[in-house]
mmCIF file of C-alpha atoms and ligand atoms in Angstrom:
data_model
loop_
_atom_site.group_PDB
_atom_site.id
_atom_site.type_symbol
_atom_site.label_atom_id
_atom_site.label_comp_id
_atom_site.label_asym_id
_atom_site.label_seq_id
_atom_site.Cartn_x
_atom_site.Cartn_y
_atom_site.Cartn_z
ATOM 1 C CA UNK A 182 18.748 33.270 -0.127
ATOM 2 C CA UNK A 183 22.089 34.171 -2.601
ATOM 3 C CA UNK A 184 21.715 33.934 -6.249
ATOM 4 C CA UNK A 185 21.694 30.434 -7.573
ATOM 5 C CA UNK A 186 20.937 28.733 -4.222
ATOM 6 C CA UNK A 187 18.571 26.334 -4.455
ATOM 7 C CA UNK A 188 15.713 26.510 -1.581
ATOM 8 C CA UNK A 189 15.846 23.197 1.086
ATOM 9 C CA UNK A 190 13.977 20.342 -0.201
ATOM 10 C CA UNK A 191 10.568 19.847 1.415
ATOM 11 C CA UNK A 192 10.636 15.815 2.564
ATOM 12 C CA UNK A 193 8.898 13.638 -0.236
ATOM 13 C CA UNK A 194 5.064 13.294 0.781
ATOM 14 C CA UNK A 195 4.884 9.656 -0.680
ATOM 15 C CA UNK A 196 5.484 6.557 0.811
ATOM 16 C CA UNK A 197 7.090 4.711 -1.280
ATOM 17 C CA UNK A 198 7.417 0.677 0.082
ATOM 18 C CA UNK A 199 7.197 -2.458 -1.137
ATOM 19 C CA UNK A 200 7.294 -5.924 -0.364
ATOM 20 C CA UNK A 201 7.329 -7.137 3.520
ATOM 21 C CA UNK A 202 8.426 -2.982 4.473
ATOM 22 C CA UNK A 203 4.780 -2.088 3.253
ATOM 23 C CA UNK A 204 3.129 -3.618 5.684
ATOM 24 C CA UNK A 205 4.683 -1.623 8.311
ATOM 25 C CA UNK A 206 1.509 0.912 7.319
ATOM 26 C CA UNK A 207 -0.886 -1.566 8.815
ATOM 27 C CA UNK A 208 -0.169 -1.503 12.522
ATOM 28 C CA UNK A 209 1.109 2.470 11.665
ATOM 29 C CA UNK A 210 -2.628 3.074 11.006
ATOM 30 C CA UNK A 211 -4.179 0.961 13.776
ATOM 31 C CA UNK A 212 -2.114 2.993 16.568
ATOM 32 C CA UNK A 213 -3.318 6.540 14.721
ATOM 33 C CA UNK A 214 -6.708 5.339 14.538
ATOM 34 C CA UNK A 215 -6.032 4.593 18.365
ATOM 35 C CA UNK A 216 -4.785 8.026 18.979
ATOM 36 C CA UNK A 217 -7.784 9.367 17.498
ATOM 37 C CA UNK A 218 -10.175 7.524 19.344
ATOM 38 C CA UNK A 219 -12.171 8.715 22.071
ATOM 39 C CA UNK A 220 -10.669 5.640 25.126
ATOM 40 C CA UNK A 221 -7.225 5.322 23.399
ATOM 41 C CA UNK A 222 -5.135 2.303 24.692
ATOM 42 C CA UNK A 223 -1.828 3.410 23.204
ATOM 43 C CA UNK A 224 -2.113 6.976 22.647
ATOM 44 C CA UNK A 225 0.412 7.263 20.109
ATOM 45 C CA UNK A 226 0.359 10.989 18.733
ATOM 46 C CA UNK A 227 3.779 10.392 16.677
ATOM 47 C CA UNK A 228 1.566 7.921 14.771
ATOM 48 C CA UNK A 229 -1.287 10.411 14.001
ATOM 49 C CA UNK A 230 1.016 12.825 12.822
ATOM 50 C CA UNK A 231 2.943 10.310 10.602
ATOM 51 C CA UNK A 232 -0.194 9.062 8.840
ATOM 52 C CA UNK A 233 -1.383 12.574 8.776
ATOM 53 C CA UNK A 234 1.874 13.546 6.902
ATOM 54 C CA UNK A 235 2.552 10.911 4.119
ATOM 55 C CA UNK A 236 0.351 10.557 0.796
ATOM 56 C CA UNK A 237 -0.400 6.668 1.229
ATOM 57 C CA UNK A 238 -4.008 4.941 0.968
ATOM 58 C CA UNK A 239 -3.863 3.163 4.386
ATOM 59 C CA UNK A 240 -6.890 1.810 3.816
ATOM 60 C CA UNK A 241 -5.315 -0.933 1.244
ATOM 61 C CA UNK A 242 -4.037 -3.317 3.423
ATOM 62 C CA UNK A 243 -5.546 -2.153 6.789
ATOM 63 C CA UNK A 244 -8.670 -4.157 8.267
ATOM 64 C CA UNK A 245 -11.055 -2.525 10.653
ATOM 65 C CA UNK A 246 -10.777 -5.742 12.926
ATOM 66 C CA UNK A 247 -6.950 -5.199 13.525
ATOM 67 C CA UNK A 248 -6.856 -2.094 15.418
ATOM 68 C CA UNK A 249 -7.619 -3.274 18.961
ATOM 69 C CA UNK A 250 -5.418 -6.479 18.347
ATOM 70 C CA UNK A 251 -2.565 -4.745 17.140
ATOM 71 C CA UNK A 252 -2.661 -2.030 19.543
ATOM 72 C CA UNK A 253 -2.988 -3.863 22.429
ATOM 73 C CA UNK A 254 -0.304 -6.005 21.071
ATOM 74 C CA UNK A 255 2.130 -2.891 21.654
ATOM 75 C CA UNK A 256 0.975 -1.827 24.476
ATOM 76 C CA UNK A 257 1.766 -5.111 26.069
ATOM 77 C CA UNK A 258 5.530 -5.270 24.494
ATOM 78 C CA UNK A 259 5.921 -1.577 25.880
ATOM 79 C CA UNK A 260 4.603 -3.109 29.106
ATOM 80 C CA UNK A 261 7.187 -6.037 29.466
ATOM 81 C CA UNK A 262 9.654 -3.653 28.118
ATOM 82 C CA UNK A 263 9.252 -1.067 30.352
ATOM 83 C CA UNK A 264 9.427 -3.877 33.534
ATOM 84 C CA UNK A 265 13.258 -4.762 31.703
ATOM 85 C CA UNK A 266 14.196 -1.073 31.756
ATOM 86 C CA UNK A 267 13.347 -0.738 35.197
ATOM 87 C CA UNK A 268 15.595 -3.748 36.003
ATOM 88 C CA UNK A 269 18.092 -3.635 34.123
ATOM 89 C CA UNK A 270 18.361 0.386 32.979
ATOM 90 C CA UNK A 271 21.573 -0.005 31.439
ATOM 91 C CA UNK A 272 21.059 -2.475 28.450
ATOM 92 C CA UNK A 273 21.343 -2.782 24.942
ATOM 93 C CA UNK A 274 17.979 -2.421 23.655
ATOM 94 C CA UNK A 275 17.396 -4.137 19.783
ATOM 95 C CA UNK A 276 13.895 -2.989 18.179
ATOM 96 C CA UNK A 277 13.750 -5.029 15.621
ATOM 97 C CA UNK A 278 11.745 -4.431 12.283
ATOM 98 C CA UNK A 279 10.604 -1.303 13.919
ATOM 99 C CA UNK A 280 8.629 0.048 11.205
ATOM 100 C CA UNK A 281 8.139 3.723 11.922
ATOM 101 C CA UNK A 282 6.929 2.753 15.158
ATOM 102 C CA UNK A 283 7.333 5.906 18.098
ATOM 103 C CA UNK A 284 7.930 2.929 20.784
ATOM 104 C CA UNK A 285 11.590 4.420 21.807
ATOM 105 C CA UNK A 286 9.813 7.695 22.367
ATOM 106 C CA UNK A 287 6.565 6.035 24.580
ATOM 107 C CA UNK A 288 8.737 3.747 26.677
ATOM 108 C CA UNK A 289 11.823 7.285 27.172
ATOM 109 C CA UNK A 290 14.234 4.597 27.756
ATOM 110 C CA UNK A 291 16.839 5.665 30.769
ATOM 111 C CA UNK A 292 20.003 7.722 29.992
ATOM 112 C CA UNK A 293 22.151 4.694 30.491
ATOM 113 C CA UNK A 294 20.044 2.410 27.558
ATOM 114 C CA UNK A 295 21.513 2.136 23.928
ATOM 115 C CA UNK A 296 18.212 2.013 22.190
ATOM 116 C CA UNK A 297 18.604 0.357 18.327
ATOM 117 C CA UNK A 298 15.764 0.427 15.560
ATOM 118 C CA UNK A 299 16.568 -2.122 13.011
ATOM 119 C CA UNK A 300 14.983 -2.535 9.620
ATOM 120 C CA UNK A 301 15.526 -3.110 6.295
ATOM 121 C CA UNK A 302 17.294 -0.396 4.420
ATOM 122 C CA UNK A 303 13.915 1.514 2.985
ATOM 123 C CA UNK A 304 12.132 1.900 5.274
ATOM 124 C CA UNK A 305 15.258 3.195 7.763
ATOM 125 C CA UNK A 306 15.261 6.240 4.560
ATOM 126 C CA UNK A 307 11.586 6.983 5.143
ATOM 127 C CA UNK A 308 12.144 6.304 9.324
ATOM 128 C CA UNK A 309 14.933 9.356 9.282
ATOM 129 C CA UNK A 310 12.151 11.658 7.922
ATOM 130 C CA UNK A 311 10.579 10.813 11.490
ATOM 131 C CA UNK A 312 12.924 10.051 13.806
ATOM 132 C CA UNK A 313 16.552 12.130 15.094
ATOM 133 C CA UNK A 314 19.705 9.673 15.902
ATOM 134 C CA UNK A 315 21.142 10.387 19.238
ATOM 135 C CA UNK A 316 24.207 8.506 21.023
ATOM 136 C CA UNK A 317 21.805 6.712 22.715
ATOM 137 C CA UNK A 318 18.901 6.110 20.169
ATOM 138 C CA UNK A 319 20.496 4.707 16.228
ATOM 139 C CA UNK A 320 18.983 3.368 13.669
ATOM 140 C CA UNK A 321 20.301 0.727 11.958
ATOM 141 C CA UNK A 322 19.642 -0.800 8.180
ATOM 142 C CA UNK A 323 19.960 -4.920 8.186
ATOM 143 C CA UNK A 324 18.021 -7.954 7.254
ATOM 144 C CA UNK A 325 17.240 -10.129 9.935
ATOM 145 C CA UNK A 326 17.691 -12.562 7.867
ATOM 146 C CA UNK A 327 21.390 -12.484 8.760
ATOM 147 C CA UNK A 328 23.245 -10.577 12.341
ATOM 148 C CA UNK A 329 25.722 -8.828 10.021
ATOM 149 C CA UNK A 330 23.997 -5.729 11.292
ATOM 150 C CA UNK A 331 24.912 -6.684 15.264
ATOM 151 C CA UNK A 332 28.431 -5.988 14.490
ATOM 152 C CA UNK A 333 29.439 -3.263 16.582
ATOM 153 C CA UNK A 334 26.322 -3.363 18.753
ATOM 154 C CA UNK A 335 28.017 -3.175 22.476
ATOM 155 C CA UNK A 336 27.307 -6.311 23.907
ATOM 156 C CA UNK A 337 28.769 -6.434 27.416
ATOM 157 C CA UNK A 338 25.342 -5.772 29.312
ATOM 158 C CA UNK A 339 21.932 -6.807 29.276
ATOM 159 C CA UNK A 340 19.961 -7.017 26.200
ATOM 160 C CA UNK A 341 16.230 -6.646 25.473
ATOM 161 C CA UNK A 342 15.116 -7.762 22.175
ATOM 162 C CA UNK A 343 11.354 -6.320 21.327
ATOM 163 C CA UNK A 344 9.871 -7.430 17.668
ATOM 164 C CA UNK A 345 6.394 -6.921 17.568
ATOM 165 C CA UNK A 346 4.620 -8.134 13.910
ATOM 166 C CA UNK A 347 7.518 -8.803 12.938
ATOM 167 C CA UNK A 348 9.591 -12.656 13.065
ATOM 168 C CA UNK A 349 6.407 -14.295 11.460
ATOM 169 C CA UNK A 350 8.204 -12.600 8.021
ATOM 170 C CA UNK A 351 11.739 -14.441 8.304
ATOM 171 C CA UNK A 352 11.628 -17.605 7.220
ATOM 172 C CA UNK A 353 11.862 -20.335 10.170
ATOM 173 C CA UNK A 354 15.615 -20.923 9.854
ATOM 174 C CA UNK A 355 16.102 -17.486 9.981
ATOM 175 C CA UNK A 356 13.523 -16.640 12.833
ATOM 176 C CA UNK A 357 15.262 -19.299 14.352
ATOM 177 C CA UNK A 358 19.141 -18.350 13.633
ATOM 178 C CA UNK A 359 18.351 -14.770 14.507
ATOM 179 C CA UNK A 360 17.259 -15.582 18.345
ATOM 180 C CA UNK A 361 20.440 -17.939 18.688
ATOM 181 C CA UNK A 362 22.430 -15.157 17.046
ATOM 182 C CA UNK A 363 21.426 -12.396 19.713
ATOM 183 C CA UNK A 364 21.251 -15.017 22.864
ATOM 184 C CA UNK A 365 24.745 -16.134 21.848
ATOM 185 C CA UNK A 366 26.142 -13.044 21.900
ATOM 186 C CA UNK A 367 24.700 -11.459 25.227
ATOM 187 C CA UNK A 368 25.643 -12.176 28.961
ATOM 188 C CA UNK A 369 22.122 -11.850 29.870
ATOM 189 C CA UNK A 370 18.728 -10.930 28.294
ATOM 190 C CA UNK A 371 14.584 -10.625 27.413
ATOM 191 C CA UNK A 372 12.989 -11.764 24.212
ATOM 192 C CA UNK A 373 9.701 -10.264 23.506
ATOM 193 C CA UNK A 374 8.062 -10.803 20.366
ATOM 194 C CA UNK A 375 4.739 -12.225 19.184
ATOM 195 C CA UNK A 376 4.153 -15.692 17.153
ATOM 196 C CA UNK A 377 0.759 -16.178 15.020
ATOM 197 C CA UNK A 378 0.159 -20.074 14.581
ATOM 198 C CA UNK A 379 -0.494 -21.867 11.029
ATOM 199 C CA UNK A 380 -3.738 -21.084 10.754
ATOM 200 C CA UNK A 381 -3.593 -17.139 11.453
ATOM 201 C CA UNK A 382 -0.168 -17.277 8.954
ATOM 202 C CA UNK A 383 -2.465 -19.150 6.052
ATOM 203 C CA UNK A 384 -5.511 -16.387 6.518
ATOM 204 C CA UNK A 385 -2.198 -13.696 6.794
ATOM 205 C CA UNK A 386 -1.486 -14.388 3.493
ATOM 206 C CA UNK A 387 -4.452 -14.651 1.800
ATOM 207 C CA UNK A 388 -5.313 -10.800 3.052
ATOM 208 C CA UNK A 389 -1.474 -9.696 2.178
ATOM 209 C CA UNK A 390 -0.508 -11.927 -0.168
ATOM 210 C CA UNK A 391 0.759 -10.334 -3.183
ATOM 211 C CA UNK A 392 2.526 -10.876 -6.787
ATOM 212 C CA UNK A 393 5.432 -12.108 -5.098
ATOM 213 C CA UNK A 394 3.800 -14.883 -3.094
ATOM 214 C CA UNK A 395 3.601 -15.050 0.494
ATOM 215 C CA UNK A 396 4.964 -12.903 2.778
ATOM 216 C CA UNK A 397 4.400 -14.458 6.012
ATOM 217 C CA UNK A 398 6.454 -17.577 6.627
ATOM 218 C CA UNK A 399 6.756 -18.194 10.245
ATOM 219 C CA UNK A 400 4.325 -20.009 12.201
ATOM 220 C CA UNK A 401 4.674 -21.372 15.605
ATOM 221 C CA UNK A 402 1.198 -24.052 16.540
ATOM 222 C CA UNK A 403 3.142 -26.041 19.015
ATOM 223 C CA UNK A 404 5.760 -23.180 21.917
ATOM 224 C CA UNK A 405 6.855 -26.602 23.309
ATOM 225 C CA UNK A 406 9.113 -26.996 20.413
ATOM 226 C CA UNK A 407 10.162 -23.434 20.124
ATOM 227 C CA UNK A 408 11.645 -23.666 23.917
ATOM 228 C CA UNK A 409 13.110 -26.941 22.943
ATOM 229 C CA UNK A 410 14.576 -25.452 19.997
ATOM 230 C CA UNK A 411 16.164 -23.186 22.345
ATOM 231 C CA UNK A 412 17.422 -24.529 25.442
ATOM 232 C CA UNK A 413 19.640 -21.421 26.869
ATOM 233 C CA UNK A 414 16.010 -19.709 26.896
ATOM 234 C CA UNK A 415 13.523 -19.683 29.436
ATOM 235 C CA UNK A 416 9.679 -19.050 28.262
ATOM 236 C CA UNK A 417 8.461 -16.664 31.133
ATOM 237 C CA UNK A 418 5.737 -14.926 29.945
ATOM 238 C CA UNK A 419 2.804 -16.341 27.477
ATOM 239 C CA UNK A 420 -0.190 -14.352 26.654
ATOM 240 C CA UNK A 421 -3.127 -15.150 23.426
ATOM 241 C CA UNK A 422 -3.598 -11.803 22.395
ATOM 242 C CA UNK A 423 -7.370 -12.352 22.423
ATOM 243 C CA UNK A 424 -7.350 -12.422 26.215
ATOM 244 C CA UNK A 425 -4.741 -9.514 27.115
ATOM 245 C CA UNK A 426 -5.676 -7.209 29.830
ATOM 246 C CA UNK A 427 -5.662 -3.906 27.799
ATOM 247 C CA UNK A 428 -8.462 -5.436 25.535
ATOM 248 C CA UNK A 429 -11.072 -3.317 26.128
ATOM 249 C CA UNK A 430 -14.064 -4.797 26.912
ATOM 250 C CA UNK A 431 -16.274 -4.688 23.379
ATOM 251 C CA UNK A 432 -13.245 -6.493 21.997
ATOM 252 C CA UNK A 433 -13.688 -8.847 25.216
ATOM 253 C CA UNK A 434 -16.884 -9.681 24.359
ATOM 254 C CA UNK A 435 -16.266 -10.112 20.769
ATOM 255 C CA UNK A 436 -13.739 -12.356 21.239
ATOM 256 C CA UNK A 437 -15.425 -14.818 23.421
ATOM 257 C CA UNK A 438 -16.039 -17.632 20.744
ATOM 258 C CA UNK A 439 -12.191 -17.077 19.552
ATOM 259 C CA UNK A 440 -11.021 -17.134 23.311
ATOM 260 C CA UNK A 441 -12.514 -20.830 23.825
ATOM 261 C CA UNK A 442 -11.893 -22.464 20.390
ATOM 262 C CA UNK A 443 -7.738 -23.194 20.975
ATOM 263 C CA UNK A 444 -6.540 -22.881 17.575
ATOM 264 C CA UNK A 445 -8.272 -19.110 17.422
ATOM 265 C CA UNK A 446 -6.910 -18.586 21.409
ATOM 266 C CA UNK A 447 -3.566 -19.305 19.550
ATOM 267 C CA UNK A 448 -3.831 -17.633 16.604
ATOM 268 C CA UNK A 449 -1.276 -14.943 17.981
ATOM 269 C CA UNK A 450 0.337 -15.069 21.512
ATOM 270 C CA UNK A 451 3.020 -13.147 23.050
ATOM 271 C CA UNK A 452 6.378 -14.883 24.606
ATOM 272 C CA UNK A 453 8.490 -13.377 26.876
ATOM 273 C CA UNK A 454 12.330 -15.539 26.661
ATOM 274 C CA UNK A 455 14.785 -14.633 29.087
ATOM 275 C CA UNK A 456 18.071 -16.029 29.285
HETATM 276 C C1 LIG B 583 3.988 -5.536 10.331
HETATM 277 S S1 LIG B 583 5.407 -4.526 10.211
HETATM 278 C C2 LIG B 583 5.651 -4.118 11.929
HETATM 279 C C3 LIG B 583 6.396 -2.830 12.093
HETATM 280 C C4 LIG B 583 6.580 -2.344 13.537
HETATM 281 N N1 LIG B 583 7.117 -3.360 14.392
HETATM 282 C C5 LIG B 583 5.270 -1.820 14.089
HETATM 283 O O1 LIG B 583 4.699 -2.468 14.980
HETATM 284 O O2 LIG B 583 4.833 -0.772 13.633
HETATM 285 C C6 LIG B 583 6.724 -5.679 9.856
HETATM 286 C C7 LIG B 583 8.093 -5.008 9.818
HETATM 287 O O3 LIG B 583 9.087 -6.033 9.686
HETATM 288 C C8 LIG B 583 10.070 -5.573 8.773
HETATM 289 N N2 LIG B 583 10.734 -6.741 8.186
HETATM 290 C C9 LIG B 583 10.162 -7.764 7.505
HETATM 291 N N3 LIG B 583 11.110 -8.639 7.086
HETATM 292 C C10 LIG B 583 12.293 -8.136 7.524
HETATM 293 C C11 LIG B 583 13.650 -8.575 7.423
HETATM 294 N N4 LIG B 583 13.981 -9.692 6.771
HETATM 295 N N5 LIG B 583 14.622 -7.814 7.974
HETATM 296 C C12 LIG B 583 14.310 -6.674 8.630
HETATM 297 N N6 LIG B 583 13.049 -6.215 8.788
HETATM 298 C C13 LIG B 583 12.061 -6.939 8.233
HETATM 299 C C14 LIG B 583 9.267 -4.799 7.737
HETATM 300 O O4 LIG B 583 10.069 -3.948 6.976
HETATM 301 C C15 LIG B 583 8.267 -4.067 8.638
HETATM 302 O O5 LIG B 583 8.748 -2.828 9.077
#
């Protein structure tokens, strides 16, 4: 190294979030703690190595109930989303509110696939310390709380939409606005994303609520009104979480009460749109 030249930084340790972005640590953790496990369902090692990396108490926020939920969770989006990248190889894929989630690397979308990770601006910083841009892979800053962030995204083919933990933060107008946003703007297209009911959004908040109130604002009791709210969509696909097929049976069994009491059975569900 010359005289003067100052040696390459080493990336910061600390992960520095707040507000709705922190939470991106909780389902982070659950898919390490996943990896490390001795049946994994998800297998993620670029989680393992991103919690093993960053100076962050994961514990905070993190509940030892979560893991199989949230897990399972992904590996049912990567699932559906996998079945759309089969059919439909070249598309426009939009993760939205990806977190530092590894799902663009699990699913290896096809050549032909524009693959886009969307969040809000910090936690895109802290996602480049993880994750290379390629022509076919970008990462995008935005708030869903607006599609300002869609300009430019090609959108003369399929697209998938994946959000997974992630629409029950936007406020309904926006939750709403955001799916006729992307459906108005595509030929054709899959919406996958989960919904947590009133109930599971009021106990949400009382384990994440901070200084700033609330964070979750979302809730969906009644999908009826949802697909009426949306008549260019077509609900195809609705699954309680609690009764997915990757739920490994201890998580089976202690899920039977929730399974038969409806507003637990309900408490989150995955929807599959198409349009
Ligand atoms: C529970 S985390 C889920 C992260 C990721 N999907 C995963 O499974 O690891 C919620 C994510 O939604 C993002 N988010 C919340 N509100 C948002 C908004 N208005 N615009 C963009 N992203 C938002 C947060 O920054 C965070 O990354």
């Amino acid at each position: 190294m010359g005289e003067g030249a100052t040696p390459p930084e080493a990336p910061p340790r600390e992960l520095l979030l707040t507000g709705p972005e922190v939470t991106l640590t909780i389902p982070l953790y659950a898919r390490a703690l996943d990896y490390r496990s001795r049946h994994p369902i998800l297998g993620d090692r670029k989680a393992d190595e991103i919690v093993r990396s960053v100076d962050f108490d994961f514990q905070r926020l993190y509940r030892s109930g979560n893991r199989g939920v949230l897990v399972v969770r992904a590996r049912q989006l990567d699932d559906w989303a996998r079945e759309f990248l089969r059919r439909n190889p070249r598309s426009t894929v939009l993760h939205l509110g990806c977190g530092l989630d590894s799902r663009v690397e699990r699913l290896e979308p096809p050549a032909e696939a524009l693959w886009i990770d969307v969040d809000l601006p910090d936690v895109i910083l802290v996602r480049r310390r993880f994750y290379r841009e390629t022509p076919q892979h970008r990462m995008v800053p935005g708030s869903l709380d607006e599609t300002g962030w869609l300009d430019g995204v090609p959108t003369d083919r399929p697209v998938l939409m994946i959000a997974d933990g992630v629409l029950m933060y936007l406020t309904p107008a926006s939750a709403n606005a955001l799916l006729e946003g992307i459906a108005g703007r595509f030929p054709t297209g899959a919406f996958i994303f989960d919904v947590m009911n009133s109930g599971a959004i009021q106990r949400g908040n009382e384990q994440l609520g901070g200084p700033n109130g609330d964070v979750l604002r979302w809730g969906v009791d009644d999908l009826a009104e949802l697909d009426r709210a949306h008549p260019r969509l077509r609900r195809t696909g609705t699954l309680s979480l609690f009764a997915a097929r990757f739920l490994p049976l201890r998580y089976r069994v202690l899920f039977t009460l929730t399974v038969a009491t409806p507003s637990l059975r309900s408490a989150i569900r995955l929807v599959r749109y198409e349009f």
